[in-house]
Amino acid sequence: MKRLFNRSYFFDQGIHFECQQCGVCCTGDPGIIYVGKEEVSRIAEYLSVQVSFFIEKYLYPIKKGYSIREHADGRCFFYENRCTIYPVRPNQCKTFPFWFANLRSAKKWKRLSKECPGIGCGPLYSKEQILELIQSNMDAVVKSHLTNNDILNG
Ligand code: SF4
């Protein structure tokens, strides 16, 4: 990680961002929404349901972990004009748009900026904060590859 901090990026001066909760990234093309072990328990608790019920109704297995189900049109199961689990949304959603895949080139970021109205608004995220968010997102994806049994058995 130290090596990453010492390098120079197109976002060295930071990036302004504030989610406008428009839902663009929660709808549209289908995608994987990884949910880690602690996140499964946290969201189930927020919804006041049993973990096993939550998994069966809202998640599907992917690799060795789980992803949130989507409607046929690609809309996240928890998006109803707004995110209905916003305070406990998965790390993957919390760290968007600061994902490695989005920040790997200025061109990719520019393209995303046209879709996400939060980019350019709100507080300034420093290069260090952005790199930490990228790392946190990557860690969460790795963690979510726990076996399904690990999650079900707590
Ligand atoms: S597209 Fe951007 S502004 Fe809209 S919900 Fe997603 S992160 Fe927030």
Coordinates of C-alpha atoms and ligand atoms in Angstrom, one line a residue:
M1 CA 0.0 0.0 0.0
K2 CA 2.9 2.4 0.8
R3 CA 4.1 2.0 -2.7
L4 CA 0.6 3.1 -3.9
F5 CA 0.7 6.2 -1.8
N6 CA 4.1 7.3 -3.2
R7 CA 2.9 7.1 -6.8
S8 CA 1.4 10.0 -8.7
Y9 CA -2.2 9.8 -10.0
F10 CA -4.6 12.0 -11.9
F11 CA -6.4 12.5 -8.6
D12 CA -3.4 13.7 -6.7
Q13 CA -5.2 17.0 -5.9
G14 CA -8.2 15.0 -4.6
I15 CA -11.8 14.6 -5.9
H16 CA -15.0 16.3 -4.8
F17 CA -17.8 13.8 -4.2
E18 CA -21.1 13.6 -2.4
C19 CA -23.7 10.9 -3.2
Q20 CA -26.9 12.5 -4.5
Q21 CA -28.8 9.2 -3.9
C22 CA -30.1 9.4 -7.5
G23 CA -30.0 5.6 -7.8
V24 CA -28.1 5.4 -11.1
C25 CA -25.5 3.0 -9.6
C26 CA -28.3 0.9 -8.0
T27 CA -30.2 0.4 -11.2
G28 CA -29.4 -0.4 -14.8
D29 CA -27.1 -3.1 -16.0
P30 CA -27.0 -6.2 -13.6
G31 CA -23.9 -6.5 -11.4
I32 CA -22.5 -8.2 -8.4
I33 CA -23.1 -6.6 -5.0
Y34 CA -20.8 -8.5 -2.6
V35 CA -22.0 -8.8 1.0
G36 CA -19.5 -9.7 3.7
K37 CA -20.2 -11.8 6.7
E38 CA -20.6 -8.9 9.2
E39 CA -22.7 -7.1 6.6
V40 CA -25.1 -10.0 6.3
S41 CA -25.7 -9.9 10.1
R42 CA -25.9 -6.1 10.2
I43 CA -28.5 -5.8 7.3
A44 CA -30.5 -8.7 8.7
E45 CA -30.6 -7.0 12.1
Y46 CA -31.6 -3.7 10.5
L47 CA -34.5 -5.4 8.7
S48 CA -35.4 -7.3 11.9
V49 CA -35.2 -10.7 10.2
Q50 CA -33.2 -13.9 10.8
V51 CA -29.9 -14.2 9.0
S52 CA -31.1 -17.5 7.3
F53 CA -34.3 -15.8 6.1
F54 CA -32.4 -12.8 4.9
I55 CA -29.9 -14.9 2.9
E56 CA -32.7 -17.0 1.3
K57 CA -34.9 -14.0 0.3
Y58 CA -32.4 -11.3 -0.6
L59 CA -29.1 -12.9 -1.5
Y60 CA -27.7 -15.5 -4.0
P61 CA -24.4 -17.4 -3.8
I62 CA -21.6 -16.1 -5.8
K63 CA -18.1 -17.7 -5.8
K64 CA -17.7 -18.5 -2.1
G65 CA -19.9 -15.7 -0.7
Y66 CA -23.1 -13.8 -1.5
S67 CA -24.4 -11.0 -3.7
I68 CA -27.7 -9.0 -3.3
R69 CA -30.4 -10.1 -5.6
E70 CA -31.6 -7.7 -8.4
H71 CA -35.0 -7.3 -10.1
A72 CA -35.2 -8.4 -13.8
D73 CA -34.3 -4.9 -14.9
G74 CA -31.1 -4.9 -12.9
R75 CA -32.5 -2.7 -10.0
C76 CA -31.1 -3.7 -6.6
F77 CA -33.7 -5.5 -4.4
F78 CA -33.2 -2.7 -1.8
Y79 CA -33.7 0.2 -4.2
E80 CA -37.3 1.6 -4.0
N81 CA -37.0 5.2 -5.2
R82 CA -34.1 5.3 -2.7
C83 CA -31.8 2.9 -1.0
T84 CA -33.9 1.3 1.8
I85 CA -30.8 0.0 3.7
Y86 CA -28.7 3.1 3.3
P87 CA -27.4 3.3 6.9
V88 CA -26.2 -0.3 6.7
R89 CA -25.5 -0.7 2.9
P90 CA -22.5 -2.9 2.0
N91 CA -19.0 -1.6 1.8
Q92 CA -19.1 -2.0 -2.0
C93 CA -21.9 0.6 -2.1
K94 CA -20.3 2.8 0.5
T95 CA -17.0 3.0 -1.3
F96 CA -18.5 3.7 -4.8
P97 CA -17.4 5.4 -6.9
F98 CA -13.9 5.1 -5.5
W99 CA -13.2 1.6 -6.9
F100 CA -10.0 0.5 -8.5
A101 CA -11.8 -0.3 -11.7
N102 CA -13.2 3.3 -11.9
L103 CA -10.0 5.0 -11.0
R104 CA -7.5 3.0 -13.0
S105 CA -7.5 5.7 -15.7
A106 CA -8.5 9.3 -16.1
K107 CA -10.5 8.3 -19.1
K108 CA -12.6 5.7 -17.2
W109 CA -13.2 8.3 -14.4
K110 CA -14.3 10.9 -16.9
R111 CA -16.8 8.5 -18.4
L112 CA -18.2 7.6 -15.0
S113 CA -18.4 11.3 -14.1
K114 CA -21.0 11.7 -16.8
E115 CA -23.2 9.0 -15.2
C116 CA -22.7 9.8 -11.5
P117 CA -24.0 13.3 -10.5
G118 CA -22.2 13.1 -7.2
I119 CA -18.8 13.4 -8.7
G120 CA -17.7 17.0 -8.5
C121 CA -20.0 17.8 -5.6
G122 CA -19.5 18.0 -1.9
P123 CA -16.4 17.5 0.2
L124 CA -12.9 17.0 -1.2
Y125 CA -11.5 13.5 -0.8
S126 CA -7.7 13.6 -0.7
K127 CA -5.5 11.2 -2.6
E128 CA -4.8 9.3 0.6
Q129 CA -8.5 9.0 1.4
I130 CA -9.3 7.8 -2.1
L131 CA -6.5 5.2 -1.9
E132 CA -7.8 4.0 1.5
L133 CA -11.3 3.6 0.0
I134 CA -10.0 1.7 -3.0
Q135 CA -8.1 -0.6 -0.5
S136 CA -11.2 -1.0 1.7
N137 CA -13.3 -2.0 -1.3
M138 CA -10.7 -4.5 -2.4
D139 CA -10.5 -6.0 1.1
A140 CA -14.3 -6.3 1.3
V141 CA -14.4 -8.1 -1.9
V142 CA -11.8 -10.6 -0.7
K143 CA -13.6 -11.0 2.6
S144 CA -16.9 -11.6 0.9
H145 CA -15.3 -14.7 -0.6
L146 CA -15.7 -16.5 2.7
T147 CA -17.5 -19.8 2.4
N148 CA -21.3 -19.6 2.6
N149 CA -21.1 -22.0 5.6
D150 CA -18.9 -19.5 7.4
I151 CA -21.6 -16.9 7.1
L152 CA -24.5 -19.2 8.0
N153 CA -22.7 -20.6 11.0
G154 CA -21.7 -17.2 12.3
Ligands
SF4_1 S1 -24.8 7.4 -9.2 FE1 -23.5 8.6 -7.8 S2 -24.9 10.1 -7.0 FE2 -26.2 8.5 -7.9 S3 -26.6 7.1 -6.2 FE3 -24.8 6.3 -7.2 S4 -23.0 7.2 -6.1 FE4 -24.9 8.4 -5.6

